[in-house]
Coordinates of C-alpha atoms and ligand atoms in Angstrom, one line a residue:
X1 CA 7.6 -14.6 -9.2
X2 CA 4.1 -14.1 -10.7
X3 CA 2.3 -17.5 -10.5
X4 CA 1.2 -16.7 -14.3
X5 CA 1.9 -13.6 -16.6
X6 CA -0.5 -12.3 -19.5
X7 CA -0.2 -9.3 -22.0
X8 CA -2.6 -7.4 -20.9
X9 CA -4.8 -7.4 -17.2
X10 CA -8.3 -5.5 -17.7
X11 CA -9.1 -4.8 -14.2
X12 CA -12.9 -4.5 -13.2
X13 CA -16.3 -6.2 -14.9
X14 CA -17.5 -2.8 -16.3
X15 CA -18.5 -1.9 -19.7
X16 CA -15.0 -0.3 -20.0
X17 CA -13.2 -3.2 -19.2
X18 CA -15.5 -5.2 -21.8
X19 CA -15.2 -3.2 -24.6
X20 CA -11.5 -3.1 -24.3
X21 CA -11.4 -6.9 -24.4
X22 CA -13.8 -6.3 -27.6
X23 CA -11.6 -4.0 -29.2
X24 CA -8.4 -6.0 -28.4
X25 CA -10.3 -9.2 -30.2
X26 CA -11.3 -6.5 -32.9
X27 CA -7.6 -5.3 -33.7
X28 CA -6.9 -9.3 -34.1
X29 CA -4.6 -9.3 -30.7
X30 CA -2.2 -12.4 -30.6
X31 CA -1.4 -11.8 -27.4
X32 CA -3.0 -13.2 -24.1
X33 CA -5.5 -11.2 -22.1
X34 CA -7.1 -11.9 -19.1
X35 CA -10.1 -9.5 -17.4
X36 CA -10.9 -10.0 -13.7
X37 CA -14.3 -8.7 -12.4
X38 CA -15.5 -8.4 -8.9
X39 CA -19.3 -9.4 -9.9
X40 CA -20.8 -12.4 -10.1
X41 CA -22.1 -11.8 -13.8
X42 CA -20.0 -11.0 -16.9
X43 CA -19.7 -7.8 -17.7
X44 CA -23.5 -6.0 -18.3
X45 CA -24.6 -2.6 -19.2
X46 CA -26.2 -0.9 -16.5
X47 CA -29.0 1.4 -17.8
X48 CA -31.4 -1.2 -18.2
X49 CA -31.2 -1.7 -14.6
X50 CA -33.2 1.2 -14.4
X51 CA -35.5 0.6 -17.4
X52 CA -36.2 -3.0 -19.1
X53 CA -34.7 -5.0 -16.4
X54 CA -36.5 -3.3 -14.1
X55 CA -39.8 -3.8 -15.4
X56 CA -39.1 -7.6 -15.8
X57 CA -39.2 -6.5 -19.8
X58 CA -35.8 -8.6 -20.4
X59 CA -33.7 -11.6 -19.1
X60 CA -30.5 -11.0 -17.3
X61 CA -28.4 -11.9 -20.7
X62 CA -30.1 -9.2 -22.9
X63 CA -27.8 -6.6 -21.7
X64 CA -24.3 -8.8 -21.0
X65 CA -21.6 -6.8 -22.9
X66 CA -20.5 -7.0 -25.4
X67 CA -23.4 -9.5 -25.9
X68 CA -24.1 -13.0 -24.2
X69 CA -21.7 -15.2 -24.3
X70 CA -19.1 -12.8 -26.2
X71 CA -16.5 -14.1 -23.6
X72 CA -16.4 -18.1 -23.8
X73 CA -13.9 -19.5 -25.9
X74 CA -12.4 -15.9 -27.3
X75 CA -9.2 -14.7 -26.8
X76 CA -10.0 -12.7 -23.2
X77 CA -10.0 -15.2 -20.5
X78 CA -12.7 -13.5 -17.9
X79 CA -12.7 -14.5 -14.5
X80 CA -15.7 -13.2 -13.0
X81 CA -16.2 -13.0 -8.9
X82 CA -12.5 -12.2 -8.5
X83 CA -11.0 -8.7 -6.9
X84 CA -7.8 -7.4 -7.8
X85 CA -6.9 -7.1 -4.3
X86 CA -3.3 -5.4 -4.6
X87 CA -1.9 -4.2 -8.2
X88 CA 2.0 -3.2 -7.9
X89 CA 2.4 -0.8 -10.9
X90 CA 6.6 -1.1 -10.3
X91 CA 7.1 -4.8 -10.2
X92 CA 4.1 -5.2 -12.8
X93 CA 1.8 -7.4 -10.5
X94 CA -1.7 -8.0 -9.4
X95 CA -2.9 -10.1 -6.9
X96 CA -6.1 -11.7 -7.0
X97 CA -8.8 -12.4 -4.3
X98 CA -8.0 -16.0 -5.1
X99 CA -4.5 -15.2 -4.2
X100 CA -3.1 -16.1 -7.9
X101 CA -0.4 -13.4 -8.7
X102 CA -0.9 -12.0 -12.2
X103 CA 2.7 -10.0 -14.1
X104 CA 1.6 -8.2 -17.0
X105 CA 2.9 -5.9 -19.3
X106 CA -0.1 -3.4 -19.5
X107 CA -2.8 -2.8 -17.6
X108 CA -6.0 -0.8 -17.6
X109 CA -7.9 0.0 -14.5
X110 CA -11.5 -0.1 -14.9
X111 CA -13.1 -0.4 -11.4
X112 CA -15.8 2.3 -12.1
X113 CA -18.2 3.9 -9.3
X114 CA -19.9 3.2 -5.8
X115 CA -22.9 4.6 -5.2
X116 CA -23.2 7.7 -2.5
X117 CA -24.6 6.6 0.8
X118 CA -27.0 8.7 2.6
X119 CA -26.0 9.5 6.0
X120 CA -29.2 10.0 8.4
X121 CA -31.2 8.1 10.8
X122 CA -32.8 4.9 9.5
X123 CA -30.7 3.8 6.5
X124 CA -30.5 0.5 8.2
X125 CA -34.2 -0.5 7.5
X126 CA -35.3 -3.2 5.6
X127 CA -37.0 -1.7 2.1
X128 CA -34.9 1.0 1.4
X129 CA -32.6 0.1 -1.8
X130 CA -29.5 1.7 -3.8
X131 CA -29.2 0.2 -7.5
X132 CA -25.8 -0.2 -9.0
X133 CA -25.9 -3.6 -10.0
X134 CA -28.1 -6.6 -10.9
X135 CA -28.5 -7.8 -7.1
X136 CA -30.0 -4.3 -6.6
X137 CA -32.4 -4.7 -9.0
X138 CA -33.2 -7.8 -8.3
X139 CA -34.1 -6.8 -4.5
X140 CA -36.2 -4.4 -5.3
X141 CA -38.2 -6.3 -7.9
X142 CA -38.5 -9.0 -4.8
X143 CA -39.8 -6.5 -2.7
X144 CA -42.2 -5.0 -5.4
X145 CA -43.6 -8.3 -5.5
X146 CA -43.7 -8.9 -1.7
X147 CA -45.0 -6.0 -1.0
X148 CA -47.6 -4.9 -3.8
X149 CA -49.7 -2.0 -2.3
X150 CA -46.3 -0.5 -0.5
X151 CA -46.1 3.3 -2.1
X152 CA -42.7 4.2 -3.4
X153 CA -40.4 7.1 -3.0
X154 CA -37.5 7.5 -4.8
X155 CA -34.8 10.2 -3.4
X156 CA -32.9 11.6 -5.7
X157 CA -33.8 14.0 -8.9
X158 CA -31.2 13.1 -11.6
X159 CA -31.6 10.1 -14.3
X160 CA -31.6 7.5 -11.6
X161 CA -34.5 8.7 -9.6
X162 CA -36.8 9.8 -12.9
X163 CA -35.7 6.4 -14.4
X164 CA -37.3 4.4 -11.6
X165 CA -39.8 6.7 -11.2
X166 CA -41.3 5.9 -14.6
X167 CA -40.7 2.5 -14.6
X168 CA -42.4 2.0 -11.3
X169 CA -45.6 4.0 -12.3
X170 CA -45.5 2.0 -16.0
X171 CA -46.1 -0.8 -13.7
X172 CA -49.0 1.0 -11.9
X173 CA -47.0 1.5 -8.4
X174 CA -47.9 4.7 -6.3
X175 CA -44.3 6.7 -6.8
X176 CA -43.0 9.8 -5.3
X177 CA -39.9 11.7 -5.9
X178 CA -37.6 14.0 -3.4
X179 CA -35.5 16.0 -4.6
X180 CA -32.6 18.6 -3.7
X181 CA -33.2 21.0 -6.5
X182 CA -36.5 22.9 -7.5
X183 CA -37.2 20.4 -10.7
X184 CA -35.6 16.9 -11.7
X185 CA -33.0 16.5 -13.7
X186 CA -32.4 20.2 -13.4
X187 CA -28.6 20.3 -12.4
X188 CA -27.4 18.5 -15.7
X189 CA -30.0 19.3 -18.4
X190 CA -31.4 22.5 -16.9
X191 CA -34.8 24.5 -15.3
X192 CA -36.5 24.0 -18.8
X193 CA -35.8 20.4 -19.2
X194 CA -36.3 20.1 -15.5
X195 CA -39.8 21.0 -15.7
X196 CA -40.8 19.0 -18.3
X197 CA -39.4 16.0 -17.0
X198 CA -41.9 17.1 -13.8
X199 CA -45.2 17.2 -16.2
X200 CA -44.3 13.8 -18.0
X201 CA -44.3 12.3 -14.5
X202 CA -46.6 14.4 -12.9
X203 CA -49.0 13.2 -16.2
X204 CA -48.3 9.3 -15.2
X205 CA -49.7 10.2 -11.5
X206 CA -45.9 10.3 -10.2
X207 CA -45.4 13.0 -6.9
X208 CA -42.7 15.1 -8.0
X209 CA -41.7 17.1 -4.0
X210 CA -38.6 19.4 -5.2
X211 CA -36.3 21.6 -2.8
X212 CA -36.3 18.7 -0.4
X213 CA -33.8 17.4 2.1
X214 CA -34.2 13.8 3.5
X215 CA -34.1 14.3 7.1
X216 CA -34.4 10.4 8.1
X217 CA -36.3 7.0 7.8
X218 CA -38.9 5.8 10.0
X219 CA -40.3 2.5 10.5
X220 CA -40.5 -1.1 12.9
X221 CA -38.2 -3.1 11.5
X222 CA -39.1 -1.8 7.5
X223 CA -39.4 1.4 6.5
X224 CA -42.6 3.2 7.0
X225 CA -42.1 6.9 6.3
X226 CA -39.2 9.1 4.9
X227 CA -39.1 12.7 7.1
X228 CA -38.1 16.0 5.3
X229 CA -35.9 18.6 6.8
X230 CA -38.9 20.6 5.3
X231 CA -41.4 18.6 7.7
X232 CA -42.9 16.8 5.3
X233 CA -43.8 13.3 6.1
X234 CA -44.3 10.9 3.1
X235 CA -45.7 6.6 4.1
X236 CA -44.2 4.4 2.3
X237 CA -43.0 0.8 1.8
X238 CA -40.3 0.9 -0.3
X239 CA -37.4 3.5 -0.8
X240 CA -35.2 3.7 -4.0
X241 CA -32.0 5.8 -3.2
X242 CA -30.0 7.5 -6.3
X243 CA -28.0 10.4 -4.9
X244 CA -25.3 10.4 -7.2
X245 CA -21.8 8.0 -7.4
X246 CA -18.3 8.2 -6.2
X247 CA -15.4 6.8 -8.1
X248 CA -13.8 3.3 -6.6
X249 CA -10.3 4.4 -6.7
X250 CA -9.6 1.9 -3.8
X251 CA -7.1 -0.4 -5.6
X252 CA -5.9 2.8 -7.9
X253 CA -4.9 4.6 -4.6
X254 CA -3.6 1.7 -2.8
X255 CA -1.3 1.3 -6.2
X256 CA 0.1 5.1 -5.7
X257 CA -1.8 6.1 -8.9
X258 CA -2.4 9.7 -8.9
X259 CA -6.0 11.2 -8.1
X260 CA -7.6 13.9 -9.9
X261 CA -9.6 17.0 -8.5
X262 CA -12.9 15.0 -8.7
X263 CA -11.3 12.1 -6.9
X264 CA -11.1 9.8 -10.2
X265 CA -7.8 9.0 -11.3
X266 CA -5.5 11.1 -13.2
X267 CA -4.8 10.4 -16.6
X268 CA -3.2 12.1 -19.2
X269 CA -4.9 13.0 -22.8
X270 CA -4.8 9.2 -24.0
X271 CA -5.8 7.8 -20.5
X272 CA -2.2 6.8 -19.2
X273 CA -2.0 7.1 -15.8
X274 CA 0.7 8.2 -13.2
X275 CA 2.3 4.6 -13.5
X276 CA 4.1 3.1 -16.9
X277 CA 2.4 0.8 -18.3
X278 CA -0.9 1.2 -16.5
X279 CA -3.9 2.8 -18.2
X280 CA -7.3 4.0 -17.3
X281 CA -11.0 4.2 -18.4
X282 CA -14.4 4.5 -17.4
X283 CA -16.1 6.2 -14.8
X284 CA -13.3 6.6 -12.2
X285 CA -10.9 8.1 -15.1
X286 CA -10.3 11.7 -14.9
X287 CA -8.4 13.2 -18.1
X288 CA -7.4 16.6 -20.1
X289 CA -10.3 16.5 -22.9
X290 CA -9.0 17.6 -25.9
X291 CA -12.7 18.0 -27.1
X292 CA -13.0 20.8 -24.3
X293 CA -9.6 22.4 -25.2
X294 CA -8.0 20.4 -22.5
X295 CA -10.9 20.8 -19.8
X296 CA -10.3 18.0 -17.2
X297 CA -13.3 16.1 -16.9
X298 CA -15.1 12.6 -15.2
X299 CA -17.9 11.2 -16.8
X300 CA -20.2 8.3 -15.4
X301 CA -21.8 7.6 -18.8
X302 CA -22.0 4.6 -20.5
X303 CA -21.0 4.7 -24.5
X304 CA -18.7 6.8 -22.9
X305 CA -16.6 4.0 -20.5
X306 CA -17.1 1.8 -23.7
X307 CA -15.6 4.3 -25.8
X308 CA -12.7 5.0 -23.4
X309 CA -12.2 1.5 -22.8
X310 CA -12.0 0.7 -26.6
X311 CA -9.4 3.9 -26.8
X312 CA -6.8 2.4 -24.4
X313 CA -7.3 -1.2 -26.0
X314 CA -6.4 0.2 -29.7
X315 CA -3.0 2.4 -27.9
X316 CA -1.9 -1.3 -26.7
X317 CA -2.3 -2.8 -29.7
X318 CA -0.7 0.0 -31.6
X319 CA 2.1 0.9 -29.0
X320 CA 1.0 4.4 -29.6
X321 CA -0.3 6.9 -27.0
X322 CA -2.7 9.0 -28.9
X323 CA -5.5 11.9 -27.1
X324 CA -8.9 9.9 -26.5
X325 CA -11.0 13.1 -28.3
X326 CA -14.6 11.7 -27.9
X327 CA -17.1 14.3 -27.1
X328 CA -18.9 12.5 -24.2
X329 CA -22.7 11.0 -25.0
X330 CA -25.4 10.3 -22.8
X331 CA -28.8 8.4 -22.9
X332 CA -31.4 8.7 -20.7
X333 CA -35.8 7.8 -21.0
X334 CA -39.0 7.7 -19.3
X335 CA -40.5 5.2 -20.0
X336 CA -41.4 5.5 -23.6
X337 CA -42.7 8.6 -22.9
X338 CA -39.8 10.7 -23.2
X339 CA -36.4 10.1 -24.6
X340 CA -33.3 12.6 -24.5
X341 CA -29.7 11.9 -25.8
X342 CA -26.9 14.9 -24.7
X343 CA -23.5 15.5 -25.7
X344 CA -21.3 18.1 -23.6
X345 CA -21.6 17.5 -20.6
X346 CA -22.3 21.2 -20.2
X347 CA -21.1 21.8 -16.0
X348 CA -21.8 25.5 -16.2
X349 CA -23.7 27.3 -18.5
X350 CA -25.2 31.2 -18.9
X351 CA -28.1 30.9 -21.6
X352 CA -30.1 28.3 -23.0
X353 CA -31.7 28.1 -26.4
X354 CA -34.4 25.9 -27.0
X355 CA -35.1 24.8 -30.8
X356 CA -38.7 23.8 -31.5
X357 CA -41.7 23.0 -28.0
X358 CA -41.2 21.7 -24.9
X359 CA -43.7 19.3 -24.8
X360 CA -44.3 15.5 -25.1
X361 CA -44.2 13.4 -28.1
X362 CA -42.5 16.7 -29.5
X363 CA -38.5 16.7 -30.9
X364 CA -36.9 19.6 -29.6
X365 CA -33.4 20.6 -28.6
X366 CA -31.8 22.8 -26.0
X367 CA -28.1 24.2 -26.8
X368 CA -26.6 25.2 -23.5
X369 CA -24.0 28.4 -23.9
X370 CA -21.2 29.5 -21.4
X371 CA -20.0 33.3 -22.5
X372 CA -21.4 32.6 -26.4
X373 CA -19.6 29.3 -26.4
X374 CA -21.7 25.4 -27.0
X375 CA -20.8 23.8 -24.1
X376 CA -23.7 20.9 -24.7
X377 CA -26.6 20.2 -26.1
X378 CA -29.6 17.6 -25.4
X379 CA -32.2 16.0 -28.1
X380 CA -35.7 15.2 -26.8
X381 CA -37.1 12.6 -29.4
X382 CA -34.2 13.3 -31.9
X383 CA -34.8 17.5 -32.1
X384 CA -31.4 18.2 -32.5
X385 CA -28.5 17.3 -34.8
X386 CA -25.7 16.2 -32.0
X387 CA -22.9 16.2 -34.6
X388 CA -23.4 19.4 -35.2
X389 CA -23.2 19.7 -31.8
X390 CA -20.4 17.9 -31.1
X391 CA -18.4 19.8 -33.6
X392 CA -19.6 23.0 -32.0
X393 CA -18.2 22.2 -28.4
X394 CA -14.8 21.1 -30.2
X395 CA -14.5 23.8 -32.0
X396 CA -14.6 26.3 -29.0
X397 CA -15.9 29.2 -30.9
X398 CA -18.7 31.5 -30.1
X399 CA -21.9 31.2 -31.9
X400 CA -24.9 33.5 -32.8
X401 CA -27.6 31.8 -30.3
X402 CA -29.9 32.8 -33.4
X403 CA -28.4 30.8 -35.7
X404 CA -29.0 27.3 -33.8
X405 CA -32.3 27.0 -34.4
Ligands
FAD1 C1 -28.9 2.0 -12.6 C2 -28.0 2.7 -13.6 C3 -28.5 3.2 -14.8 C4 -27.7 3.9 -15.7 N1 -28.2 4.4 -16.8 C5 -27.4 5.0 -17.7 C6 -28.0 5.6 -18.9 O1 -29.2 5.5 -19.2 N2 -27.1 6.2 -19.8 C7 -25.8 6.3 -19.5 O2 -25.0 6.9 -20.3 N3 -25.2 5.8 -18.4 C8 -26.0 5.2 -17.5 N4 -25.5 4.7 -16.3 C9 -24.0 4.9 -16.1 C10 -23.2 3.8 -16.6 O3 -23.8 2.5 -16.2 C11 -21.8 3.9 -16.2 O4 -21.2 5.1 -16.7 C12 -20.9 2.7 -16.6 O5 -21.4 1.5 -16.0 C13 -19.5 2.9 -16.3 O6 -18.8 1.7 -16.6 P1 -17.4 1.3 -16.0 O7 -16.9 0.1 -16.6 O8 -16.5 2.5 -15.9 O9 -17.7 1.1 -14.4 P2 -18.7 0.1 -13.7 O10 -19.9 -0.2 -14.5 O11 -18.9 0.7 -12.3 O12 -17.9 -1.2 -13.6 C14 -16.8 -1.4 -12.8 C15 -16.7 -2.8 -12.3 O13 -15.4 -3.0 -11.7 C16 -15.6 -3.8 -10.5 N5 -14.5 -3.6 -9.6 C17 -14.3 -2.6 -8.8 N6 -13.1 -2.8 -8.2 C18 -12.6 -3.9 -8.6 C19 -11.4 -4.7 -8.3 N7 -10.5 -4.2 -7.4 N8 -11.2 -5.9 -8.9 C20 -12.1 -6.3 -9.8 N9 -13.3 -5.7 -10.1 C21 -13.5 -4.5 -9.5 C22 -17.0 -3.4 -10.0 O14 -17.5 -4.3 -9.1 C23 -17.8 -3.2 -11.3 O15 -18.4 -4.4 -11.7 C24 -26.3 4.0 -15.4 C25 -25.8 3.5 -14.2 C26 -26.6 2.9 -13.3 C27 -26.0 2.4 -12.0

């Protein structure tokens, strides 16, 4: 016997989980509702983890979602610092890390990402930092602080790395970046996009070092010097790691849900997943897009885990069990210095046509085309209509690459 027994369990203190429990309240739910987070904070969004937050631009509360203090009093009990340790799809149970047993009738799994771990020599010394969450952030504004003159290097050439990168020269710190590829941000958004993403940095006095391989970390005690397979040899003080996520499908596997080719867990069209009852969203949910003509995709972008979460809350309240058809959306900025939105997300493309002038301070767009066919498109500074483009990539049809501009 469960010790108590609610409606519905939102599992994990993500964005997804939140705007589920802000959808449910939206669609007037009567029923009771109870989400369980693993963090110490309600649930926040993330990208100003990277940006304001950062900086020290904005309290802690300025980016709780769906806003601060959404959660007291309303009809979705939260319990924050509490794991669902064990969820049993077939008897309908969860069990908490405070050992309460929870039946429900639906649940939705929300538990999101990890970040990647490097694996080489000297990942145990002090000043080197991944950023997921809050405490992240935190730590490496403490050691900012502690350590003023320390140069930076960030490893890692996709949003995360730039993001930081920006931030951390906005507040005057010496900042390097290593990356894999030739240019940052290169494998989602492109060469094009990739260099000028290097000459806005490169402009704010930020070392862009691409077609790098992090060999391993020196130091006594702290980290003193990052080592390239390459041979290079950068000093620093401080190390910000952002090579890329994996899903945390720990409790979804333990459960006997289903995993999907990119290890999230698979969902059908309207994010049910192999178990009755149990539903999924967010950045460990792996689905059949009917925006991509039934593509399977994993995302890890935010509006997009809200969006999903929102989708599974309105099935519950309507017993119904339609496709989640959202064309996926994501954010990203330098600073102020350079600000792209992208819909797609295009994973392969053949051609690239770029509407207006690559340059800063400038809108221009960049369609990205696989066999004739939109697969995404990115905005710099508002340069390009995205419904257009969203309605493009549903639609499935080939274009004339003239007829974008
Ligand atoms: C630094 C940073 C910057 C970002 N910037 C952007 C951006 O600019 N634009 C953009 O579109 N996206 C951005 N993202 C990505 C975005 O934050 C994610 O897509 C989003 O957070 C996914 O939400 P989620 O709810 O699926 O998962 P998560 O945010 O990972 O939340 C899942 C939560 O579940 C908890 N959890 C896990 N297991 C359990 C369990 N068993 N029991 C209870 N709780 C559990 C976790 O601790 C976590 O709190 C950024 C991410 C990071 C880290």
């Amino acid at each position: 016997m469960p010790d108590r027994s609610v409606d519905v369990l939102l599992i994990g203190g993500g964005v997804a989980a939140a705007a589920a429990a802000h959808a449910l309240a939206e669609g007037g739910f009567g029923g009771s509702a109870l989400l369980a987070g693993r963090e110490l904070d309600p649930p926040y969004d993330r990208p100003a983890l990277t940006k304001e937050y950062l900086r020290g631009e904005q309290p802690r509360e300025a980016s709780h979602h769906p806003s601060a203090g959404w959660f007291e009093g309303g009809p979705v009990e939260l319990l924050t610092r509490t794991s669902v340790m064990k969820l049993d799809p077939a008897a309908r149970e969860a069990t908490l890390s405070t050992k309460e047993v929870v039946g429900f009738e639906q649940a939705l799994v929300a538990t999101g990402a990890m970040v990647r771990r490097l694996q080489v020599d000297g990942t145990e010394l002090d000043g080197l930092h991944y950023l997921r969450a809050y405490g992240n952030a935190d730590a490496i504004r403490a050691d900012l602080e502690a350590h003023p003159d320390a140069p930076v290097v960030c490893v890692g050439g996709s949003y995360i790395g730039c993001e930081v990168a920006a931030s951390l020269a906005l507040l005057g710190r010496d900042v390097t970046i290593l990356l894999q590829e030739d240019e940052p941000q290169q494998r989602t958004a492109g060469i094009q996009v990739g260099r000028f993403v290097r000459s806005v940095l490169e402009a704010r006095g930020v070392a862009v070092h691409g077609g790098e391989q992090v060999a391993r970390f020196t130091g006594d005690g702290r980290v003193a010097a990052v080592h390239t397979a390459s041979g290079r040899e950068l000093p620093c003080g401080i190390v910000v790691l952002g090579v890329g996520v994996v899903p945390d499908v720990m409790l979804a596997r333990g459960a006997g849900l289903a995993l999907g080719e990119s290890g999230g867990v698979a969902c059908d069209a309207a994010l049910r997943t192999s178990a009755p009852a149990v539903w999924a969203a967010g950045d460990m949910c792996e689905y059949p897009s009917v925006a991509h003509g039934g593509r399977r995709i994993r995302v890890e972008h935010t509006e997009h885990a809200q969006a999903q979460g929102a989708h599974v809350a309105r099935q519950i309240l309507a017993g119904t069990a339609e496709p989640f058809a959202e064309v996926p959306y994501f954010f990203s900025d330098l600073a102020d210095w350079a600000t792209f939105e992208s819909v797609g997300p295009a994973s392969a493309w053949d051609e690239e046509v770029v509407t207006g002038t690559l340059a800063e301070g400038e809108p221009f767009g960049v369609w990205y085309l696989e066999g004739g066919v939109v697969r995404g498109a990115l905005s710099h500074h508002g340069g390009l209509d995205l419904d257009r483009a969203r309605e493009l990539i549903r639609s499935g049809a080939a274009v004339d690459p003239a007829a974008l501009g």
